[in-house]
């Protein structure tokens, strides 16, 4: 990752599909002095993503690509990213799996947040699986995006205790809170 030069922040796009708590966190972070990134664009695969409200709230450009035609959606996204000079991508609850070609084009510039201690529990329903297996710990991971799902190089992880009282809802909340802190820390780590 290129080092930060001067005060210029790296133009970044955040890809979402859902609630957008990580998006909100990243937008707030990007407005702080310590942030090396500037959120310039929000991309969603569905207009139903609740997180899109933050685009209006914080006055950030948003675009929806429905991925019904996967290839052309990706092609149009690439065109848009180039046009806006986006140099960094944060996936934050984005539910589409980007193609090898797309990832290659932004090699080493796409990162993701995952709600488990990877390589444990790749894919969906991580908290359900952790509780079902009576795990004592779970966590979250920020990693580079590689062609194989949830398998890119790990940037940072945070271990979180699962207590006897935890259920899926409480664990989701607990982990999300840590995701937010970890996402900021990982971005700072990448750029410094
Ligand atoms: C987070 O738990 C993230 O780790 C996972 O999807 C969830 C998205 O939450 N990939 P939000 O939309 O950022 O609130």
Short mmCIF file of C-alpha atoms and ligand atoms in Angstrom, two decimals:
data_model
loop_
_atom_site.label_atom_id
_atom_site.label_comp_id
_atom_site.label_asym_id
_atom_site.label_seq_id
_atom_site.Cartn_x
_atom_site.Cartn_y
_atom_site.Cartn_z
CA UNK A 1 0.00 0.00 0.00
CA UNK A 2 1.32 3.41 -0.96
CA UNK A 3 2.25 5.65 1.94
CA UNK A 4 0.30 8.76 2.70
CA UNK A 5 1.82 11.84 1.23
CA UNK A 6 1.13 15.20 2.79
CA UNK A 7 -2.42 15.78 3.86
CA UNK A 8 -4.09 14.21 0.88
CA UNK A 9 -6.57 11.51 1.77
CA UNK A 10 -7.04 8.48 -0.48
CA UNK A 11 -10.36 8.50 -2.30
CA UNK A 12 -12.33 5.49 -1.15
CA UNK A 13 -15.54 3.70 -2.06
CA UNK A 14 -17.54 1.65 0.45
CA UNK A 15 -19.64 -1.26 -0.85
CA UNK A 16 -22.68 -2.23 1.22
CA UNK A 17 -25.81 -4.38 1.07
CA UNK A 18 -27.45 -3.90 4.45
CA UNK A 19 -27.69 -1.86 7.63
CA UNK A 20 -24.49 0.04 7.10
CA UNK A 21 -23.23 0.41 10.66
CA UNK A 22 -19.70 -0.17 9.38
CA UNK A 23 -20.30 2.37 6.62
CA UNK A 24 -21.44 4.97 9.16
CA UNK A 25 -18.37 4.25 11.25
CA UNK A 26 -16.08 4.62 8.24
CA UNK A 27 -17.69 7.89 7.18
CA UNK A 28 -17.24 9.33 10.67
CA UNK A 29 -13.67 8.09 10.76
CA UNK A 30 -12.92 9.52 7.33
CA UNK A 31 -13.89 12.96 8.57
CA UNK A 32 -11.35 12.82 11.38
CA UNK A 33 -7.84 14.20 11.09
CA UNK A 34 -6.20 10.83 11.66
CA UNK A 35 -8.00 9.20 8.73
CA UNK A 36 -5.91 8.49 5.62
CA UNK A 37 -9.07 7.90 3.57
CA UNK A 38 -11.91 10.01 2.25
CA UNK A 39 -15.23 8.32 1.51
CA UNK A 40 -16.17 9.59 -1.92
CA UNK A 41 -18.68 6.99 -3.07
CA UNK A 42 -21.10 4.42 -1.69
CA UNK A 43 -22.05 1.44 -3.82
CA UNK A 44 -24.85 -0.98 -3.09
CA UNK A 45 -26.26 -3.96 -4.94
CA UNK A 46 -29.74 -3.13 -3.68
CA UNK A 47 -31.74 0.01 -3.14
CA UNK A 48 -33.19 -1.67 -0.04
CA UNK A 49 -29.89 -1.37 1.82
CA UNK A 50 -30.74 0.65 4.92
CA UNK A 51 -27.22 2.01 5.01
CA UNK A 52 -27.94 4.11 1.93
CA UNK A 53 -29.49 6.71 4.25
CA UNK A 54 -25.95 7.66 5.27
CA UNK A 55 -25.23 8.75 1.72
CA UNK A 56 -27.94 11.42 2.06
CA UNK A 57 -27.16 12.17 5.66
CA UNK A 58 -23.47 12.83 4.96
CA UNK A 59 -23.92 14.08 1.44
CA UNK A 60 -21.94 11.36 -0.28
CA UNK A 61 -22.59 10.11 -3.80
CA UNK A 62 -24.39 6.74 -3.94
CA UNK A 63 -24.93 4.33 -6.80
CA UNK A 64 -26.90 1.11 -7.04
CA UNK A 65 -25.88 -1.75 -9.32
CA UNK A 66 -28.29 -4.65 -9.15
CA UNK A 67 -25.85 -7.31 -10.42
CA UNK A 68 -28.59 -9.00 -12.45
CA UNK A 69 -26.05 -8.94 -15.20
CA UNK A 70 -22.95 -9.52 -13.12
CA UNK A 71 -20.39 -8.73 -15.80
CA UNK A 72 -21.91 -5.47 -16.89
CA UNK A 73 -22.48 -4.34 -13.29
CA UNK A 74 -18.82 -4.90 -12.50
CA UNK A 75 -17.79 -3.20 -15.72
CA UNK A 76 -19.92 -0.16 -14.91
CA UNK A 77 -18.57 -0.04 -11.37
CA UNK A 78 -14.99 -0.07 -12.66
CA UNK A 79 -15.77 2.75 -15.06
CA UNK A 80 -17.29 4.77 -12.24
CA UNK A 81 -14.41 4.09 -9.85
CA UNK A 82 -11.91 5.19 -12.49
CA UNK A 83 -13.91 8.29 -13.31
CA UNK A 84 -13.98 9.32 -9.66
CA UNK A 85 -10.33 8.37 -9.15
CA UNK A 86 -11.15 5.93 -6.38
CA UNK A 87 -7.99 4.20 -5.18
CA UNK A 88 -9.25 2.12 -2.27
CA UNK A 89 -12.34 -0.01 -1.58
CA UNK A 90 -13.83 -1.01 1.76
CA UNK A 91 -16.38 -3.81 1.70
CA UNK A 92 -18.78 -3.47 4.61
CA UNK A 93 -21.47 -6.13 4.63
CA UNK A 94 -21.43 -6.35 0.82
CA UNK A 95 -23.23 -9.56 -0.14
CA UNK A 96 -21.95 -10.06 -3.68
CA UNK A 97 -18.78 -11.99 -4.41
CA UNK A 98 -16.60 -9.92 -6.70
CA UNK A 99 -15.03 -11.64 -9.69
CA UNK A 100 -11.36 -12.56 -10.00
CA UNK A 101 -10.97 -9.98 -12.75
CA UNK A 102 -12.43 -7.21 -10.64
CA UNK A 103 -10.21 -8.08 -7.69
CA UNK A 104 -7.14 -8.24 -9.95
CA UNK A 105 -7.85 -4.73 -11.20
CA UNK A 106 -7.76 -3.43 -7.62
CA UNK A 107 -5.19 -5.87 -6.34
CA UNK A 108 -4.24 -5.09 -2.74
CA UNK A 109 -6.69 -2.18 -2.62
CA UNK A 110 -9.84 -3.95 -1.46
CA UNK A 111 -10.39 -4.83 2.17
CA UNK A 112 -13.27 -6.46 4.00
CA UNK A 113 -14.62 -6.91 7.51
CA UNK A 114 -15.67 -10.39 8.56
CA UNK A 115 -17.44 -11.32 11.81
CA UNK A 116 -15.24 -14.22 12.91
CA UNK A 117 -11.64 -15.06 13.62
CA UNK A 118 -10.71 -16.15 10.11
CA UNK A 119 -9.85 -18.73 8.87
CA UNK A 120 -12.54 -20.02 11.21
CA UNK A 121 -16.11 -19.60 9.91
CA UNK A 122 -15.77 -18.26 6.40
CA UNK A 123 -19.07 -17.32 4.77
CA UNK A 124 -22.38 -16.55 6.45
CA UNK A 125 -23.99 -17.09 9.87
CA UNK A 126 -20.73 -16.98 11.78
CA UNK A 127 -22.33 -16.19 15.16
CA UNK A 128 -24.89 -18.99 14.85
CA UNK A 129 -22.10 -21.45 14.16
CA UNK A 130 -19.91 -20.17 17.02
CA UNK A 131 -22.78 -20.45 19.53
CA UNK A 132 -23.85 -23.85 18.24
CA UNK A 133 -20.30 -25.13 18.62
CA UNK A 134 -20.14 -23.71 22.16
CA UNK A 135 -17.05 -21.69 21.29
CA UNK A 136 -15.57 -19.70 24.15
CA UNK A 137 -14.33 -16.98 21.82
CA UNK A 138 -15.23 -15.39 18.57
CA UNK A 139 -13.99 -12.20 16.98
CA UNK A 140 -13.67 -10.16 13.86
CA UNK A 141 -11.16 -9.84 11.08
CA UNK A 142 -10.14 -7.16 8.62
CA UNK A 143 -8.52 -8.75 5.57
CA UNK A 144 -7.52 -8.06 2.00
CA UNK A 145 -9.98 -9.40 -0.54
CA UNK A 146 -8.67 -12.26 -2.65
CA UNK A 147 -10.39 -14.35 -5.29
CA UNK A 148 -11.18 -17.11 -2.79
CA UNK A 149 -13.96 -16.10 -0.39
CA UNK A 150 -12.78 -14.77 3.01
CA UNK A 151 -9.27 -16.04 2.34
CA UNK A 152 -7.18 -12.94 1.65
CA UNK A 153 -4.27 -11.85 3.82
CA UNK A 154 -5.33 -10.90 7.33
CA UNK A 155 -4.60 -7.32 8.35
CA UNK A 156 -5.91 -7.31 11.92
CA UNK A 157 -8.07 -9.41 14.20
CA UNK A 158 -9.81 -8.92 17.53
CA UNK A 159 -10.70 -11.80 19.83
CA UNK A 160 -14.01 -11.48 21.72
CA UNK A 161 -15.27 -13.58 24.61
CA UNK A 162 -18.56 -15.45 24.24
CA UNK A 163 -20.30 -15.66 27.59
CA UNK A 164 -22.92 -18.14 28.70
CA UNK A 165 -25.52 -15.35 28.45
CA UNK A 166 -24.75 -14.51 24.84
CA UNK A 167 -27.24 -15.18 22.08
CA UNK A 168 -27.02 -14.35 18.38
CA UNK A 169 -28.37 -10.86 18.91
CA UNK A 170 -26.08 -9.93 21.77
CA UNK A 171 -23.08 -11.42 20.03
CA UNK A 172 -23.86 -9.58 16.81
CA UNK A 173 -23.96 -6.28 18.74
CA UNK A 174 -20.80 -7.06 20.67
CA UNK A 175 -18.87 -8.04 17.57
CA UNK A 176 -20.14 -5.11 15.50
CA UNK A 177 -18.85 -2.70 18.12
CA UNK A 178 -15.41 -4.24 17.83
CA UNK A 179 -15.61 -4.35 14.02
CA UNK A 180 -15.98 -0.60 14.03
CA UNK A 181 -12.85 -0.05 16.11
CA UNK A 182 -10.89 -2.65 14.21
CA UNK A 183 -11.80 -1.26 10.79
CA UNK A 184 -10.37 2.12 11.74
CA UNK A 185 -7.22 0.61 13.23
CA UNK A 186 -6.65 -1.61 10.19
CA UNK A 187 -6.94 1.31 7.78
CA UNK A 188 -4.45 3.32 9.79
CA UNK A 189 -2.13 0.29 9.84
CA UNK A 190 -2.34 -0.15 6.07
CA UNK A 191 -1.50 3.43 5.28
CA UNK A 192 1.31 3.99 7.78
C1 LIG B 1 -20.93 -7.12 9.63
O1 LIG B 1 -21.05 -8.01 10.71
C2 LIG B 1 -19.81 -7.53 8.73
O2 LIG B 1 -18.75 -8.12 9.41
C3 LIG B 1 -20.46 -8.54 7.83
O3 LIG B 1 -21.75 -8.03 7.62
C4 LIG B 1 -22.14 -7.20 8.71
C5 LIG B 1 -22.51 -5.87 8.14
O4 LIG B 1 -23.06 -5.02 9.10
N1 LIG B 1 -19.69 -8.77 6.64
P1 LIG B 1 -23.36 -3.50 8.77
O5 LIG B 1 -24.23 -3.47 7.52
O6 LIG B 1 -22.06 -2.81 8.57
O7 LIG B 1 -24.09 -2.97 9.98
#
